[in-house]
Amino acid sequence: MKRLNIHVWLILLFLTACQSEIEDYEDVQNMNWIAHAGGTIESHPYSNSLEALNKSYQDGFRYFELDLIEDRNGEVVAAHDWDFWKSITACDSAVPVNREHYIKHKIYHKYTPMDMQTINLWFAEHSDAVLVTDKINDPKKLATLFVDKSRLLMELFTFDAIKQAQELDVQFMLSDCLLNQIQGDKLKYFMDNEIPAIAVCRSYLEDWSYRKLFVDCKRHGIKVYVFCVNFEPDKDEKYVFENEKKYISGMYADKWIKEFEYTDVN
């Protein structure tokens, strides 16, 4: 009788392990790898350049984050911020500049800057690519400007912008700057307010309470994306993939790693 019980226990243990492996495999298959600021080009992160998009696409990325800011006249261009843009273009003019001035300045003296015309042309030519945005917080404006609203995923930073995105049927992520403003049960808030995804700094994964929240989010179909990968020397893309993938739906990655190649990009 005891031997039979041991056999049953071993079978249950085996089945549990198999189920866990299946769930881990399915989690990885459904992950989205986002090329951070277009992805790294020749050791340069944050370039938001045309060449970075091309390299990242060739590597295997299909989600591409761009930092979108406004020029002097309110036109949208790709740059992390104006001071950083000035430092990597050797521009000696006061910022922000206008779009015409912006497109004349090569990034690191050789890479192509991107206004909305360039961005739209690239995404029109790459019909399986998704634009993920940072900085810009105006769904109405970007949904009007971008070539294909159905391939737009915006990180949003105010509850008013989230409401606007929902009214316009624009895909969005709630930024972690809003997490601490949500009182009480955060998961319940996400579900009650139909929040489909959140974007958080990787440092949140150091907190076990947030790990539990993120696992619960995934179980309820709410995607969890992490940025700030590579902010710590030993916490790069490979580390996050190997140690933290159970908590996330994808990451903002500066570079493609070989482990990503065994996953499907949605």
Coordinates of C-alpha atoms in Angstrom, one line a residue:
M1 CA 0.0 0.0 0.0
K2 CA 2.8 2.4 0.9
R3 CA 4.6 1.5 -2.3
L4 CA 1.4 2.3 -4.3
N5 CA 1.1 5.6 -2.5
I6 CA 4.7 6.4 -3.4
H7 CA 4.1 5.6 -7.1
V8 CA 1.0 7.9 -7.1
W9 CA 3.0 10.6 -5.5
L10 CA 5.8 10.3 -8.1
I11 CA 3.3 10.4 -10.9
L12 CA 1.6 13.5 -9.5
L13 CA 5.0 15.1 -9.1
F14 CA 5.9 14.3 -12.7
L15 CA 2.7 15.6 -14.0
T16 CA 3.1 18.8 -12.0
A17 CA 6.6 19.3 -13.4
C18 CA 5.4 18.7 -16.9
Q19 CA 2.6 21.2 -16.5
S20 CA 5.0 23.8 -15.1
E21 CA 7.3 23.3 -18.1
I22 CA 4.3 23.6 -20.5
E23 CA 3.2 26.9 -18.8
D24 CA 6.8 28.3 -18.9
Y25 CA 7.0 27.3 -22.6
E26 CA 3.7 29.0 -23.4
D27 CA 4.7 32.1 -21.4
V28 CA 7.9 32.4 -23.5
Q29 CA 6.1 31.8 -26.7
N30 CA 3.7 34.7 -26.0
M31 CA 6.4 37.2 -25.1
N32 CA 7.1 40.4 -27.0
W33 CA 10.7 41.7 -27.3
I34 CA 10.7 45.5 -27.7
A35 CA 13.7 47.1 -29.4
H36 CA 14.4 49.9 -26.9
A37 CA 14.7 53.3 -28.6
G38 CA 14.9 51.4 -31.9
G39 CA 17.6 49.1 -30.5
T40 CA 21.4 49.5 -30.2
I41 CA 23.4 50.3 -33.3
E42 CA 27.2 49.9 -33.2
S43 CA 27.2 50.1 -29.4
H44 CA 25.0 53.2 -29.4
P45 CA 21.7 52.9 -27.4
Y46 CA 19.0 55.5 -27.5
S47 CA 19.7 56.6 -31.1
N48 CA 16.1 56.4 -32.3
S49 CA 17.6 56.2 -35.7
L50 CA 16.5 54.6 -39.0
E51 CA 19.6 52.4 -39.1
A52 CA 18.8 51.1 -35.6
L53 CA 15.3 50.1 -36.7
N54 CA 16.7 48.3 -39.7
K55 CA 19.3 46.4 -37.6
S56 CA 16.8 45.4 -35.0
Y57 CA 14.3 44.2 -37.5
Q58 CA 17.0 42.1 -39.2
D59 CA 18.0 40.7 -35.8
G60 CA 14.4 39.5 -35.1
F61 CA 12.5 42.3 -33.3
R62 CA 9.0 43.1 -34.3
Y63 CA 8.1 45.5 -31.6
F64 CA 10.0 48.8 -31.8
E65 CA 9.9 51.5 -29.1
L66 CA 10.6 55.1 -30.2
D67 CA 10.9 58.2 -28.0
L68 CA 8.6 60.7 -29.6
I69 CA 8.8 64.4 -28.7
E70 CA 7.6 67.6 -30.2
D71 CA 9.8 70.1 -32.1
R72 CA 9.5 73.9 -31.7
N73 CA 6.3 74.0 -33.8
G74 CA 4.6 70.9 -32.2
E75 CA 5.6 68.4 -34.9
V76 CA 6.5 65.0 -33.7
V77 CA 10.1 63.7 -34.1
A78 CA 12.1 60.8 -32.6
A79 CA 14.6 61.7 -29.9
H80 CA 15.0 60.8 -26.2
D81 CA 15.0 64.4 -25.2
W82 CA 16.3 67.6 -26.8
D83 CA 19.4 68.0 -24.6
F84 CA 20.5 64.4 -25.4
W85 CA 19.7 64.9 -29.1
K86 CA 21.9 68.0 -29.1
S87 CA 24.8 66.1 -27.5
I88 CA 24.7 63.3 -30.1
T89 CA 24.3 65.5 -33.1
A90 CA 26.7 68.3 -32.2
C91 CA 23.9 70.8 -32.9
D92 CA 24.9 74.3 -31.7
S93 CA 21.4 75.8 -32.0
A94 CA 19.0 76.4 -29.1
V95 CA 16.6 73.5 -28.6
P96 CA 14.0 72.5 -29.4
V97 CA 14.7 73.1 -33.0
N98 CA 12.1 72.9 -35.8
R99 CA 11.6 69.7 -37.9
E100 CA 13.6 71.0 -40.9
H101 CA 16.6 71.8 -38.7
Y102 CA 16.2 68.4 -36.9
I103 CA 16.4 66.3 -40.0
K104 CA 19.5 68.0 -41.2
H105 CA 21.6 66.7 -38.3
K106 CA 22.9 63.2 -38.5
I107 CA 23.0 61.2 -35.2
Y108 CA 26.5 60.5 -34.2
H109 CA 27.4 62.1 -37.5
K110 CA 26.1 59.1 -39.6
Y111 CA 22.7 57.8 -38.6
T112 CA 19.4 59.0 -40.0
P113 CA 17.0 61.0 -37.7
M114 CA 13.3 60.2 -38.0
D115 CA 10.4 62.5 -38.3
M116 CA 6.8 61.2 -38.7
Q117 CA 7.1 60.9 -42.5
T118 CA 10.2 58.7 -42.1
I119 CA 8.6 56.7 -39.4
N120 CA 5.4 56.1 -41.3
L121 CA 7.3 55.1 -44.5
W122 CA 9.3 52.5 -42.5
F123 CA 6.3 51.0 -40.8
A124 CA 4.4 50.9 -44.0
E125 CA 7.2 48.9 -45.6
H126 CA 7.3 46.6 -42.5
S127 CA 3.7 45.5 -42.1
D128 CA 4.4 43.1 -39.3
A129 CA 6.1 45.8 -37.1
V130 CA 4.5 47.4 -34.1
L131 CA 5.3 50.9 -32.9
V132 CA 5.7 51.2 -29.1
T133 CA 5.9 54.8 -27.9
D134 CA 7.5 56.6 -25.0
K135 CA 7.4 60.3 -23.9
I136 CA 4.4 61.3 -26.0
N137 CA 1.2 61.2 -24.0
D138 CA -1.4 62.3 -26.6
P139 CA -3.2 59.3 -28.2
K140 CA -5.5 61.4 -30.3
K141 CA -2.6 63.2 -31.9
L142 CA -0.5 60.1 -32.6
A143 CA -3.4 58.0 -33.8
T144 CA -4.0 60.7 -36.4
L145 CA -0.4 60.9 -37.4
F146 CA 0.7 57.2 -37.5
V147 CA 0.2 55.1 -40.6
D148 CA -1.6 52.2 -38.9
K149 CA -3.4 52.8 -35.6
S150 CA -3.9 49.0 -35.2
R151 CA -0.1 48.6 -34.9
L152 CA 0.3 51.3 -32.3
L153 CA 1.1 50.6 -28.6
M154 CA 1.5 53.7 -26.4
E155 CA 2.9 53.9 -22.9
L156 CA 0.7 56.5 -21.2
F157 CA 1.4 58.6 -18.1
T158 CA -1.9 60.1 -17.0
F159 CA -5.3 58.6 -16.4
D160 CA -6.8 61.2 -18.8
A161 CA -4.6 59.9 -21.6
I162 CA -5.7 56.4 -20.8
K163 CA -9.3 57.3 -21.0
Q164 CA -8.7 59.0 -24.4
A165 CA -6.9 55.9 -25.7
Q166 CA -9.8 53.7 -24.7
E167 CA -12.3 56.0 -26.4
L168 CA -10.1 55.9 -29.6
D169 CA -9.5 52.2 -29.4
V170 CA -5.7 52.8 -29.2
Q171 CA -3.6 50.0 -27.6
F172 CA -1.8 51.3 -24.5
M173 CA 0.2 50.4 -21.4
L174 CA -0.3 52.1 -18.1
S175 CA 3.1 53.5 -17.0
D176 CA 4.5 52.6 -13.6
C177 CA 4.4 56.3 -12.6
L178 CA 0.6 55.7 -12.1
L179 CA 1.0 52.5 -10.0
N180 CA 1.4 54.2 -6.7
Q181 CA -1.5 56.5 -7.4
I182 CA -3.8 53.5 -7.5
Q183 CA -5.2 52.9 -4.0
G184 CA -6.2 49.5 -2.7
D185 CA -6.3 46.3 -4.9
K186 CA -4.3 47.2 -8.0
L187 CA -5.2 44.0 -9.9
K188 CA -8.9 44.8 -9.3
Y189 CA -8.4 48.3 -10.6
F190 CA -6.7 47.0 -13.7
M191 CA -9.6 44.6 -14.4
D192 CA -12.4 47.0 -13.5
N193 CA -10.9 49.7 -15.7
E194 CA -9.9 47.4 -18.6
I195 CA -6.2 48.1 -18.4
P196 CA -4.7 45.6 -20.9
A197 CA -1.0 46.1 -20.1
I198 CA 1.4 47.9 -17.8
A199 CA 5.0 49.1 -18.3
V200 CA 7.3 49.0 -15.2
C201 CA 10.9 49.5 -14.3
R202 CA 12.7 46.2 -13.9
S203 CA 13.6 47.2 -10.3
Y204 CA 9.9 46.4 -9.4
L205 CA 10.9 42.7 -9.7
E206 CA 13.0 43.1 -6.6
D207 CA 9.8 43.4 -4.6
W208 CA 8.0 40.1 -3.9
S209 CA 4.7 41.8 -3.6
Y210 CA 5.0 43.2 -7.1
R211 CA 6.2 39.8 -8.4
K212 CA 2.9 38.3 -7.1
L213 CA 1.0 41.2 -8.7
F214 CA 2.6 40.7 -12.0
V215 CA 2.0 36.9 -12.0
D216 CA -1.7 37.6 -11.1
C217 CA -1.8 40.1 -14.0
K218 CA -0.6 37.6 -16.5
R219 CA -3.0 35.0 -15.3
H220 CA -5.8 37.5 -16.0
G221 CA -4.5 38.4 -19.4
I222 CA -2.9 41.7 -18.4
K223 CA 0.5 42.0 -20.0
V224 CA 3.6 43.2 -18.0
Y225 CA 6.5 44.8 -19.8
V226 CA 9.8 45.8 -18.1
F227 CA 12.2 48.5 -19.0
C228 CA 15.4 49.7 -17.3
V229 CA 17.1 46.5 -18.4
N230 CA 20.9 47.0 -18.4
F231 CA 20.7 49.7 -15.8
E232 CA 22.6 47.3 -13.4
P233 CA 25.7 45.6 -14.8
D234 CA 24.5 42.1 -14.0
K235 CA 20.9 42.6 -14.9
D236 CA 21.0 42.5 -18.7
E237 CA 18.6 40.9 -21.3
K238 CA 20.0 37.4 -20.7
Y239 CA 19.6 37.7 -17.0
V240 CA 16.0 38.9 -17.2
F241 CA 15.1 36.2 -19.7
E242 CA 16.7 33.4 -17.6
N243 CA 15.6 34.5 -14.2
E244 CA 12.5 36.7 -14.4
K245 CA 10.5 35.7 -17.5
K246 CA 7.8 34.1 -15.3
Y247 CA 6.8 37.5 -14.1
I248 CA 6.7 39.4 -17.4
S249 CA 5.2 39.4 -20.9
G250 CA 8.2 41.0 -22.5
M251 CA 11.0 43.5 -22.1
Y252 CA 12.5 46.6 -23.6
A253 CA 15.8 45.2 -24.9
D254 CA 18.8 47.1 -26.1
K255 CA 20.0 44.1 -28.1
W256 CA 18.7 40.8 -29.4
I257 CA 20.0 37.7 -27.6
K258 CA 20.1 34.2 -29.0
E259 CA 17.5 33.0 -26.4
F260 CA 14.9 35.1 -28.1
E261 CA 15.3 33.1 -31.3
Y262 CA 13.4 30.2 -29.8
T263 CA 10.3 32.2 -29.2
D264 CA 7.5 33.4 -31.6
V265 CA 7.1 37.1 -32.0
N266 CA 3.4 38.0 -32.0

